[in-house]
Amino acid sequence: MTIPVYQNFINGKFLANQNGATFAVTNPATDEVIYHVEVADKFIQDAAIQSAKQGFAVWSALTPIERSRILLKAVTLLRERNDELAKIEVLDTGKPWQEAECVDVQTGADVIEYFAGLAPAQVGQQQMVAEDFYYTRKEPLGICAGIGAWNYPLQIACWKSGPALAAGNALIFKPSEETPLGAIKLAEIYTEAGVPAGVFNVVQGAAEVGQWLTHNPDIAKVSFTGEVGTGKKVVASAAGSLKDVTMELGGKSPLLVFDDADVSQAVSAAMLGNFYTQGEVCTNCTRIYVHKNIYQQFIEELKSRTEQNIIAGDPLDPQVNFGALISKKHQDLVMSYIDKGIAQGATLLTGGKTLSPESAPNGYFVAPTVFIDCTDDMTIVKEEIFGPVMSVLVFEDEDDVIRRANDTHLGLAAGVFSQDIKRAHRVTHKLQAGICWINSYGNSPAEMPVGGYKQSGIGRENGIETLDHYTQTKSIYVGMSNIESPF
Ligand code: NDP
């Protein structure tokens, strides 16, 4: 069987590179190469900028409602092709079909639909100043760049392109080298829906292609999703031409389970927030603080449900609810954290090993892992692992657990489980995190802004405010009276 080779998507169509460089993409559940992709060389990079300039001129001249109609057609196509796109995400990422079928494409389409609806409603302001007045216009930034992580490839491409395009910008998107196909399919859908050539371009490659985007002076903004360390490099590089930035970075989020919580619900949240997408979710609650009065009950239920209800295997099997990690390298990294947890004195409640399920024996699986007897200074409690590794800690006092939860340079998300409504809100208001859930975990509707405090990010995605992050305000002063001039 011939293995397909995908080209970069520039100016509304596929474009061959000139240096012939390609990279291979592997299915994490089988360890097999599934396709190749051409790298965006200098020829492609120059073409992407030219194409985006032309696309921007056409797209920004449309009215918001005209842009909205086109984007809504893309939303319809995304939903119609849900299964085809979900399968691509399963093969690229190793996540279970069960998830991709109802989350990845749907939540991507939701966000484009949301911003398509908002765009025509974005208004400026006007104010009288004596007899004169001024008014403001919300104008697009120009060419924006999106750089994505590998855990939700299509969803990230939608979350970045939805507001960028709705506001009238052109976008050059670079997916992760691990998962490049979803963005290409989105480009085809935008083109079919009537988005003009050059408005959404996809460039492929690893860090050096990302670096080029962050350096290029023609690009007005970079919206980045990835690790904290890479995010810092992106911000430093973007500073060279004072680009606007949105940074969606990593986390080490706490879940606080008080002794008046519904324990089964809290266990559900802890499992969702550590084992969904085999633990590769930025908002995961990897530090679970449980009140000592319910600790025993909590860990007993957690252990039995983890050992009985998680089914690892071929991610395309609809019964499977736990997939393979993105790469062998990442599997090794996650295992090295597990080794450190053991070496530093944490106790394995369950998991702690690689898996080789019968239906996917060559996949990069790590068993759902729970550590107990953890302390705040352990590496597994301090660093983002980005795999299915949960640390459970015990607390007694409300103020003390808030202090411990906040004792990190990260601040992406947090959760509180308590049936006491006053306590739940009081505690949540003191948590240093951009996204907080009360008696819930992980839901992220298009309407709700998401992003990090501290080193977990800059700016927000989704929600009304994000449209402002893709526009700039022009103030126009109108003189109605004669100019008073001393000259
Ligand atoms: P990385 O930071 O490794 O990579 C993210 C993207 O940046 C990839 O496309 C990568 O290319 C590219 N890149 C790498 N180096 C550079 C550079 N110097 N300049 C510009 N671009 C560069 O993150 P991962 O892909 O490993 O994703 C996992 C991380 O993403 C986790 O930390 C997770 O928490 C975070 N994340 C945050 C989310 C949020 O919304 N807050 C959501 C999802 C994930 P390539 O991969 O091709 O090398």
Coordinates of C-alpha atoms and ligand atoms in Angstrom, one line a residue:
M1 CA 0.0 0.0 0.0
T2 CA 1.4 3.4 -0.9
I3 CA 1.6 5.8 2.0
P4 CA 0.1 9.2 1.2
V5 CA 2.2 12.4 1.2
Y6 CA 0.4 15.7 2.2
Q7 CA 1.6 19.1 1.0
N8 CA 1.3 22.4 2.7
F9 CA -2.0 24.2 2.1
I10 CA -1.4 27.7 0.7
N11 CA -3.7 30.1 -1.1
G12 CA -6.6 27.8 -1.2
K13 CA -4.8 24.7 -2.5
F14 CA -2.0 22.2 -1.9
L15 CA 1.4 23.5 -2.8
A16 CA 4.6 21.4 -3.3
N17 CA 7.7 22.5 -1.5
Q18 CA 11.0 22.9 -3.4
N19 CA 13.5 21.2 -1.1
G20 CA 11.6 17.9 -1.1
A21 CA 11.9 17.5 2.7
T22 CA 9.2 15.4 4.4
F23 CA 8.4 13.9 7.8
A24 CA 6.6 10.8 8.8
V25 CA 3.5 10.6 11.0
T26 CA 3.0 7.5 13.2
N27 CA -0.2 6.1 14.6
P28 CA 0.6 5.9 18.4
A29 CA -1.7 2.9 18.8
T30 CA 0.1 0.8 16.3
D31 CA 3.6 2.2 15.9
E32 CA 3.1 2.3 12.1
V33 CA 3.8 5.2 9.8
I34 CA 0.4 6.3 8.3
Y35 CA 1.4 9.2 6.0
H36 CA 4.2 11.7 5.2
V37 CA 4.0 15.4 5.1
E38 CA 6.1 18.0 3.2
V39 CA 8.0 20.5 5.4
A40 CA 7.3 24.2 4.8
D41 CA 10.6 25.3 3.3
K42 CA 11.6 28.9 2.4
F43 CA 9.5 28.7 -0.8
I44 CA 6.4 27.7 1.1
Q45 CA 7.0 30.2 3.9
D46 CA 7.2 33.1 1.4
A47 CA 4.2 31.8 -0.5
A48 CA 2.2 31.6 2.8
I49 CA 2.9 35.3 3.6
Q50 CA 2.0 36.4 0.1
S51 CA -1.1 34.3 0.1
A52 CA -2.2 35.6 3.6
K53 CA -1.7 39.2 2.5
Q54 CA -3.9 38.7 -0.5
G55 CA -6.4 36.7 1.5
F56 CA -6.5 39.4 4.2
A57 CA -7.3 42.1 1.6
V58 CA -10.3 40.2 0.3
W59 CA -11.6 38.9 3.6
S60 CA -11.3 42.0 5.6
A61 CA -13.3 43.9 3.0
L62 CA -16.3 41.7 3.5
T63 CA -18.9 42.8 6.1
P64 CA -18.9 40.8 9.3
I65 CA -22.3 39.2 8.4
E66 CA -20.9 38.1 5.0
R67 CA -17.9 36.4 6.8
S68 CA -20.3 34.9 9.3
R69 CA -22.4 33.3 6.6
I70 CA -19.3 31.6 5.1
L71 CA -18.0 30.4 8.5
L72 CA -21.4 28.9 9.3
K73 CA -21.2 26.9 6.1
A74 CA -17.9 25.5 7.3
V75 CA -19.5 24.6 10.7
T76 CA -22.2 22.6 8.8
L77 CA -19.5 20.8 6.8
L78 CA -17.5 20.0 10.0
R79 CA -20.6 18.5 11.6
E80 CA -21.5 16.5 8.4
R81 CA -18.0 15.1 8.3
N82 CA -17.8 14.4 12.0
D83 CA -17.0 10.7 11.7
E84 CA -14.3 11.1 9.0
L85 CA -12.6 13.9 11.0
A86 CA -12.9 12.1 14.3
K87 CA -11.2 9.0 12.8
I88 CA -8.3 11.2 11.6
E89 CA -7.9 12.5 15.2
V90 CA -8.0 8.9 16.6
L91 CA -5.3 7.7 14.2
D92 CA -3.1 10.8 14.7
T93 CA -3.4 11.1 18.5
G94 CA -4.1 7.6 19.8
K95 CA -7.2 8.9 21.7
P96 CA -10.3 6.7 21.9
W97 CA -12.9 7.0 19.2
Q98 CA -15.5 7.1 22.0
E99 CA -14.1 10.6 22.8
A100 CA -13.2 12.0 19.4
E101 CA -16.6 11.0 18.0
C102 CA -18.5 13.3 20.3
V103 CA -15.9 15.9 21.5
D104 CA -13.1 16.9 19.1
V105 CA -15.0 18.0 16.0
Q106 CA -18.1 19.1 17.9
T107 CA -16.3 21.5 20.2
G108 CA -14.3 22.8 17.3
A109 CA -17.4 23.5 15.3
D110 CA -19.1 25.0 18.3
V111 CA -16.4 27.6 18.7
I112 CA -16.4 28.6 15.0
E113 CA -20.3 28.9 15.2
Y114 CA -20.0 31.0 18.3
F115 CA -17.6 33.5 16.8
A116 CA -19.5 33.6 13.5
G117 CA -22.5 34.6 15.5
L118 CA -20.6 37.2 17.5
A119 CA -18.7 38.9 14.7
P120 CA -21.7 41.0 13.3
A121 CA -22.5 42.0 16.9
Q122 CA -19.1 43.6 17.6
V123 CA -19.6 47.3 17.9
G124 CA -17.4 50.3 18.5
Q125 CA -18.4 53.3 20.7
Q126 CA -19.1 57.0 20.1
Q127 CA -19.0 59.9 22.5
M128 CA -19.7 63.6 22.2
V129 CA -16.8 65.9 23.3
A130 CA -18.3 69.3 23.5
E131 CA -19.5 69.9 19.9
D132 CA -17.0 67.4 18.5
F133 CA -17.2 63.7 18.9
Y134 CA -15.2 60.6 18.4
Y135 CA -16.0 57.0 17.4
T136 CA -14.1 53.8 17.5
R137 CA -13.8 51.0 14.9
K138 CA -12.8 47.4 15.7
E139 CA -10.4 46.5 12.9
P140 CA -8.7 43.2 12.3
L141 CA -5.0 42.8 13.1
G142 CA -3.9 41.5 9.7
I143 CA -2.0 38.2 9.4
C144 CA -2.1 36.1 12.5
A145 CA -0.2 32.9 13.2
G146 CA -1.6 29.9 15.1
I147 CA 0.7 27.2 16.5
G148 CA -0.9 24.1 17.9
A149 CA -0.2 21.2 20.3
W150 CA -0.9 17.6 19.5
N151 CA -3.5 16.6 22.0
Y152 CA -6.6 18.2 20.4
P153 CA -5.2 19.0 16.9
L154 CA -8.4 19.8 15.0
Q155 CA -10.1 21.5 18.0
I156 CA -7.1 23.8 18.5
A157 CA -7.1 24.8 14.8
C158 CA -10.8 25.6 15.1
W159 CA -10.4 27.5 18.4
K160 CA -7.7 29.7 16.9
S161 CA -9.2 30.2 13.4
G162 CA -12.8 30.8 14.6
P163 CA -12.2 34.1 16.3
A164 CA -9.3 35.1 14.0
L165 CA -11.4 34.7 10.8
A166 CA -14.6 36.0 12.3
A167 CA -12.8 39.3 13.1
G168 CA -11.5 39.6 9.5
N169 CA -7.9 38.4 9.9
A170 CA -6.0 35.9 7.8
L171 CA -4.3 33.0 9.6
I172 CA -1.3 30.9 9.0
F173 CA -1.6 27.8 11.1
K174 CA 1.1 25.3 12.1
P175 CA -0.1 22.1 13.6
S176 CA 2.1 19.9 15.7
E177 CA 4.4 17.7 13.7
E178 CA 2.9 14.7 15.5
T179 CA -0.7 15.5 14.3
P180 CA -0.8 17.5 11.1
L181 CA -3.8 16.2 9.2
G182 CA -6.7 17.7 11.0
A183 CA -5.7 21.3 10.1
I184 CA -5.4 20.3 6.5
K185 CA -8.9 18.9 6.5
L186 CA -10.1 22.1 8.1
A187 CA -8.4 24.1 5.4
E188 CA -10.3 22.0 2.7
I189 CA -13.6 22.6 4.5
Y190 CA -13.0 26.4 4.8
T191 CA -12.2 26.5 1.1
E192 CA -15.3 24.5 0.2
A193 CA -17.4 26.7 2.4
G194 CA -16.3 29.8 0.5
V195 CA -13.5 31.2 2.6
P196 CA -11.4 33.1 0.0
A197 CA -7.9 31.7 -1.0
G198 CA -5.2 32.8 1.4
V199 CA -7.3 33.4 4.5
F200 CA -6.5 30.1 6.1
N201 CA -3.1 28.6 5.3
V202 CA -1.5 25.5 6.8
V203 CA 2.3 25.2 7.1
Q204 CA 3.9 22.0 8.3
G205 CA 7.0 21.2 10.2
A206 CA 8.6 21.2 13.6
A207 CA 10.1 23.9 15.8
E208 CA 11.9 25.8 13.1
V209 CA 8.7 26.4 11.2
G210 CA 7.1 27.7 14.4
Q211 CA 10.1 29.9 15.0
W212 CA 9.9 31.4 11.6
L213 CA 6.2 32.3 12.3
T214 CA 7.2 34.0 15.6
H215 CA 10.0 36.0 14.0
N216 CA 8.2 37.1 10.8
P217 CA 7.6 40.9 10.8
D218 CA 4.5 40.6 8.6
I219 CA 2.7 38.6 11.2
A220 CA 0.8 40.7 13.7
K221 CA -0.1 38.1 16.3
V222 CA 0.8 34.7 17.5
S223 CA -1.7 32.4 19.3
F224 CA 0.2 29.5 20.8
T225 CA -0.9 26.3 22.5
G226 CA 1.9 24.2 24.0
E227 CA 4.4 23.9 26.9
V228 CA 5.4 26.7 29.2
G229 CA 9.0 26.5 28.1
T230 CA 8.1 26.7 24.4
G231 CA 5.7 29.5 25.2
K232 CA 8.4 31.6 26.8
K233 CA 10.6 31.2 23.6
V234 CA 7.6 32.2 21.5
V235 CA 6.9 35.3 23.6
A236 CA 10.6 36.3 23.5
S237 CA 10.8 35.8 19.7
A238 CA 7.5 37.6 19.1
A239 CA 8.8 40.6 21.1
G240 CA 11.3 41.2 18.3
S241 CA 8.5 42.7 16.2
L242 CA 6.2 43.5 19.2
K243 CA 3.5 41.0 18.1
D244 CA 0.4 40.5 20.1
V245 CA 0.4 37.1 21.8
T246 CA -2.1 34.6 23.2
M247 CA -0.5 31.8 25.2
E248 CA -2.4 28.7 26.2
L249 CA 0.2 26.8 28.2
G250 CA 0.6 23.9 30.7
G251 CA -0.8 23.4 34.1
K252 CA -0.6 21.4 37.4
S253 CA -4.1 22.0 38.5
P254 CA -5.4 21.1 42.0
L255 CA -8.8 19.5 42.8
L256 CA -9.9 20.2 46.4
V257 CA -12.3 17.6 47.8
F258 CA -13.9 18.7 51.1
D259 CA -15.4 16.3 53.6
D260 CA -19.0 17.4 52.7
A261 CA -18.4 16.5 49.1
D262 CA -20.4 13.8 47.2
V263 CA -17.4 11.4 47.1
S264 CA -18.5 9.4 44.1
Q265 CA -18.9 12.6 42.1
A266 CA -15.5 13.8 43.2
V267 CA -14.0 10.4 42.1
S268 CA -15.7 10.8 38.7
A269 CA -14.1 14.3 38.4
A270 CA -10.7 13.1 39.5
M271 CA -10.8 10.2 36.9
L272 CA -12.0 12.5 34.1
G273 CA -9.4 15.1 35.0
N274 CA -6.6 12.5 34.9
F275 CA -7.5 9.7 32.5
Y276 CA -9.6 11.4 29.8
T277 CA -7.5 11.5 26.6
Q278 CA -5.1 9.2 28.5
G279 CA -4.1 12.2 30.7
E280 CA -3.0 14.4 27.8
V281 CA -5.2 17.4 28.7
C282 CA -3.8 20.8 29.8
T283 CA -6.4 21.5 32.5
N284 CA -6.0 18.1 34.2
C285 CA -6.4 18.1 38.0
T286 CA -3.2 16.1 38.7
R287 CA -3.0 17.2 42.3
I288 CA -6.0 15.8 44.2
Y289 CA -6.3 17.2 47.8
V290 CA -8.7 15.1 49.8
H291 CA -10.0 15.9 53.3
K292 CA -8.7 13.4 55.8
N293 CA -12.3 12.5 57.0
I294 CA -13.2 11.1 53.6
Y295 CA -9.7 10.1 52.3
Q296 CA -10.2 6.3 52.9
Q297 CA -13.5 6.2 51.2
F298 CA -12.2 8.3 48.3
I299 CA -9.2 6.2 47.5
E300 CA -11.1 2.9 47.9
E301 CA -13.6 4.0 45.3
L302 CA -10.9 5.5 43.1
K303 CA -8.9 2.3 43.1
S304 CA -11.8 0.0 42.3
R305 CA -13.3 2.2 39.6
T306 CA -9.9 2.7 37.9
E307 CA -9.1 -1.0 37.9
Q308 CA -12.6 -2.1 36.8
N309 CA -13.9 0.6 34.5
I310 CA -10.9 1.6 32.3
I311 CA -10.6 -0.3 29.0
A312 CA -7.3 0.2 27.2
G313 CA -7.0 -1.1 23.6
D314 CA -7.4 -0.3 19.9
P315 CA -8.7 3.3 20.1
L316 CA -11.0 2.7 17.1
D317 CA -12.9 0.1 19.1
P318 CA -16.0 2.0 20.5
Q319 CA -15.8 0.0 23.7
V320 CA -12.3 1.3 24.4
N321 CA -12.2 4.4 26.8
F322 CA -8.4 4.8 27.3
G323 CA -6.0 5.3 24.4
A324 CA -2.2 5.4 23.6
L325 CA 0.1 8.2 24.4
I326 CA 1.3 10.4 21.5
S327 CA 4.8 8.9 21.0
K328 CA 7.3 6.4 22.4
K329 CA 9.3 9.4 23.6
H330 CA 6.4 10.7 25.6
Q331 CA 5.6 7.2 26.9
D332 CA 9.2 7.0 28.2
L333 CA 8.9 10.5 29.7
V334 CA 5.7 9.6 31.6
M335 CA 7.3 6.4 32.8
S336 CA 10.4 8.4 34.0
Y337 CA 8.0 10.5 36.2
I338 CA 6.5 7.4 37.6
D339 CA 9.9 6.1 38.5
K340 CA 10.7 9.4 40.2
G341 CA 7.4 9.2 42.2
I342 CA 8.4 5.7 43.5
A343 CA 12.0 6.8 44.2
Q344 CA 10.8 9.9 46.2
G345 CA 8.6 7.8 48.4
A346 CA 5.1 8.0 46.9
T347 CA 3.0 4.7 47.0
L348 CA 1.4 3.3 43.9
L349 CA -2.3 2.8 44.6
T350 CA -2.7 1.4 41.1
G351 CA -1.0 1.4 37.6
G352 CA 2.6 2.5 37.3
K353 CA 3.5 0.4 34.3
T354 CA 3.2 0.4 30.5
L355 CA 0.4 -1.6 28.9
S356 CA 0.3 -3.8 25.8
P357 CA -3.4 -4.5 25.2
E358 CA -4.3 -7.5 23.0
S359 CA -6.0 -5.3 20.4
A360 CA -3.1 -2.8 20.2
P361 CA 0.0 -4.6 21.4
N362 CA 2.5 -2.1 19.9
G363 CA 0.8 1.1 21.2
Y364 CA 2.4 3.5 23.5
F365 CA 0.2 2.9 26.5
V366 CA 0.8 3.8 30.1
A367 CA -1.7 2.3 32.7
P368 CA -3.9 4.8 34.6
T369 CA -1.7 5.5 37.6
V370 CA -2.6 6.8 41.0
F371 CA 0.0 7.7 43.7
I372 CA -0.9 8.1 47.3
D373 CA 1.3 9.2 50.3
C374 CA 2.4 12.1 48.2
T375 CA 4.0 15.3 49.5
D376 CA 3.9 18.8 48.0
D377 CA 7.7 18.7 47.3
M378 CA 7.7 15.6 45.1
T379 CA 8.5 16.0 41.4
I380 CA 5.3 14.2 40.4
V381 CA 3.3 16.8 42.4
K382 CA 5.2 19.8 41.1
E383 CA 5.7 19.2 37.4
E384 CA 3.3 18.8 34.5
I385 CA 3.5 15.1 33.4
F386 CA 0.8 15.3 30.6
G387 CA 0.0 11.6 31.0
P388 CA -2.4 9.5 33.2
V389 CA -0.6 10.0 36.5
M390 CA -2.6 11.3 39.5
S391 CA -1.2 12.3 42.8
V392 CA -3.5 12.2 45.9
L393 CA -2.7 14.3 48.9
V394 CA -4.4 14.7 52.3
F395 CA -5.5 18.0 54.0
E396 CA -7.4 19.1 57.1
D397 CA -7.7 22.8 57.1
E398 CA -9.3 25.1 54.4
D399 CA -6.8 27.9 54.5
D400 CA -3.9 25.5 54.5
V401 CA -5.2 23.6 51.4
I402 CA -5.7 26.9 49.5
R403 CA -2.1 27.9 50.3
R404 CA -0.9 24.5 49.1
A405 CA -3.0 24.6 46.0
N406 CA -1.7 28.0 45.0
D407 CA 2.0 27.1 45.8
T408 CA 3.0 26.7 42.1
H409 CA 4.1 29.0 39.3
L410 CA 1.3 27.5 37.1
G411 CA -2.4 28.6 37.3
L412 CA -4.4 27.1 34.5
A413 CA -7.3 25.4 36.3
A414 CA -8.7 24.2 39.6
G415 CA -11.7 22.4 41.0
V416 CA -13.6 22.4 44.3
F417 CA -16.0 19.7 45.5
S418 CA -18.2 20.7 48.4
Q419 CA -21.9 20.7 49.0
D420 CA -21.6 23.9 51.1
I421 CA -22.3 26.6 48.6
K422 CA -20.6 29.3 50.6
R423 CA -17.5 27.3 51.1
A424 CA -17.3 26.3 47.4
H425 CA -17.4 29.9 46.2
R426 CA -15.2 31.3 49.1
V427 CA -12.5 28.8 48.3
T428 CA -12.8 29.2 44.5
H429 CA -12.4 33.0 44.8
K430 CA -9.0 32.5 46.5
L431 CA -7.7 30.0 44.0
Q432 CA -5.1 31.4 41.6
A433 CA -6.3 29.8 38.4
G434 CA -7.9 31.0 35.2
I435 CA -10.5 28.2 34.9
C436 CA -12.3 26.9 38.0
W437 CA -15.0 24.3 38.3
I438 CA -17.3 23.7 41.3
N439 CA -18.7 20.2 41.6
S440 CA -17.7 19.6 38.0
Y441 CA -14.5 19.2 36.0
G442 CA -13.3 19.8 32.5
N443 CA -16.4 21.3 30.7
S444 CA -15.3 24.1 28.4
P445 CA -18.2 25.5 26.3
A446 CA -17.5 28.0 23.5
E447 CA -19.2 30.7 25.6
M448 CA -16.7 30.5 28.5
P449 CA -13.3 32.2 28.4
V450 CA -10.4 29.9 29.1
G451 CA -6.8 30.6 29.8
G452 CA -4.2 30.6 32.5
Y453 CA -3.1 32.7 35.5
K454 CA 0.6 33.0 36.3
Q455 CA 2.9 31.0 33.9
S456 CA 0.0 29.0 32.4
G457 CA -0.8 31.7 29.9
I458 CA -1.5 35.1 28.5
G459 CA -4.9 36.1 27.2
R460 CA -8.0 33.9 26.7
E461 CA -9.6 31.7 24.1
N462 CA -13.4 31.4 23.7
G463 CA -15.9 33.8 25.2
I464 CA -16.8 37.3 24.0
E465 CA -13.4 38.9 25.1
T466 CA -11.5 36.7 22.6
L467 CA -12.9 38.6 19.7
D468 CA -11.2 41.7 21.1
H469 CA -7.9 39.9 21.1
Y470 CA -8.2 39.5 17.3
T471 CA -9.0 43.2 16.7
Q472 CA -7.5 46.5 17.3
T473 CA -9.4 49.7 18.2
K474 CA -9.1 52.7 15.9
S475 CA -10.3 56.0 17.5
I476 CA -11.6 58.6 15.0
Y477 CA -12.0 62.2 16.2
V478 CA -14.5 64.3 14.2
G479 CA -14.2 68.1 14.4
M480 CA -17.6 69.8 14.2
S481 CA -16.5 73.3 15.2
N482 CA -13.8 75.6 13.8
I483 CA -10.2 74.8 14.8
E484 CA -8.8 77.2 17.4
S485 CA -5.2 77.7 16.2
P486 CA -2.6 80.1 17.7
F487 CA -0.8 80.1 14.3
Ligands
NDP1 P1 5.1 22.0 22.6 O1 5.4 23.3 23.3 O2 6.2 21.1 22.5 O3 4.7 22.3 21.1 C1 3.6 23.2 20.7 C2 3.8 23.6 19.3 O4 4.9 24.5 19.2 C3 4.1 22.5 18.3 O5 3.4 22.8 17.1 C4 5.6 22.6 18.2 O6 6.0 22.1 17.0 C5 5.8 24.1 18.2 N1 7.1 24.6 18.6 C6 8.1 23.9 19.2 N2 9.2 24.7 19.5 C7 8.8 25.9 19.0 C8 9.5 27.2 18.9 N3 10.7 27.4 19.5 N4 8.9 28.2 18.4 C9 7.6 28.1 17.9 N5 6.9 26.9 17.9 C10 7.5 25.9 18.4 O7 3.8 21.4 23.2 P2 3.2 20.0 22.9 O8 2.9 19.9 21.5 O9 4.1 19.0 23.5 O10 1.9 20.0 23.8 C11 1.7 19.7 25.1 C12 1.7 20.9 25.9 O11 0.7 21.8 25.5 C13 1.4 20.7 27.4 O12 2.3 21.5 28.2 C14 0.0 21.1 27.6 O13 -0.3 21.5 28.9 C15 -0.1 22.3 26.6 N6 -1.5 22.6 26.2 C16 -2.1 23.7 26.7 C17 -3.4 23.9 26.4 C18 -4.1 25.2 26.9 O14 -5.1 25.5 26.3 N7 -3.6 25.8 27.9 C19 -4.2 23.0 25.6 C20 -3.4 21.9 25.1 C21 -2.1 21.7 25.4 P3 6.3 20.5 16.9 O15 5.5 19.8 17.8 O16 6.0 20.1 15.5 O17 7.8 20.3 17.2

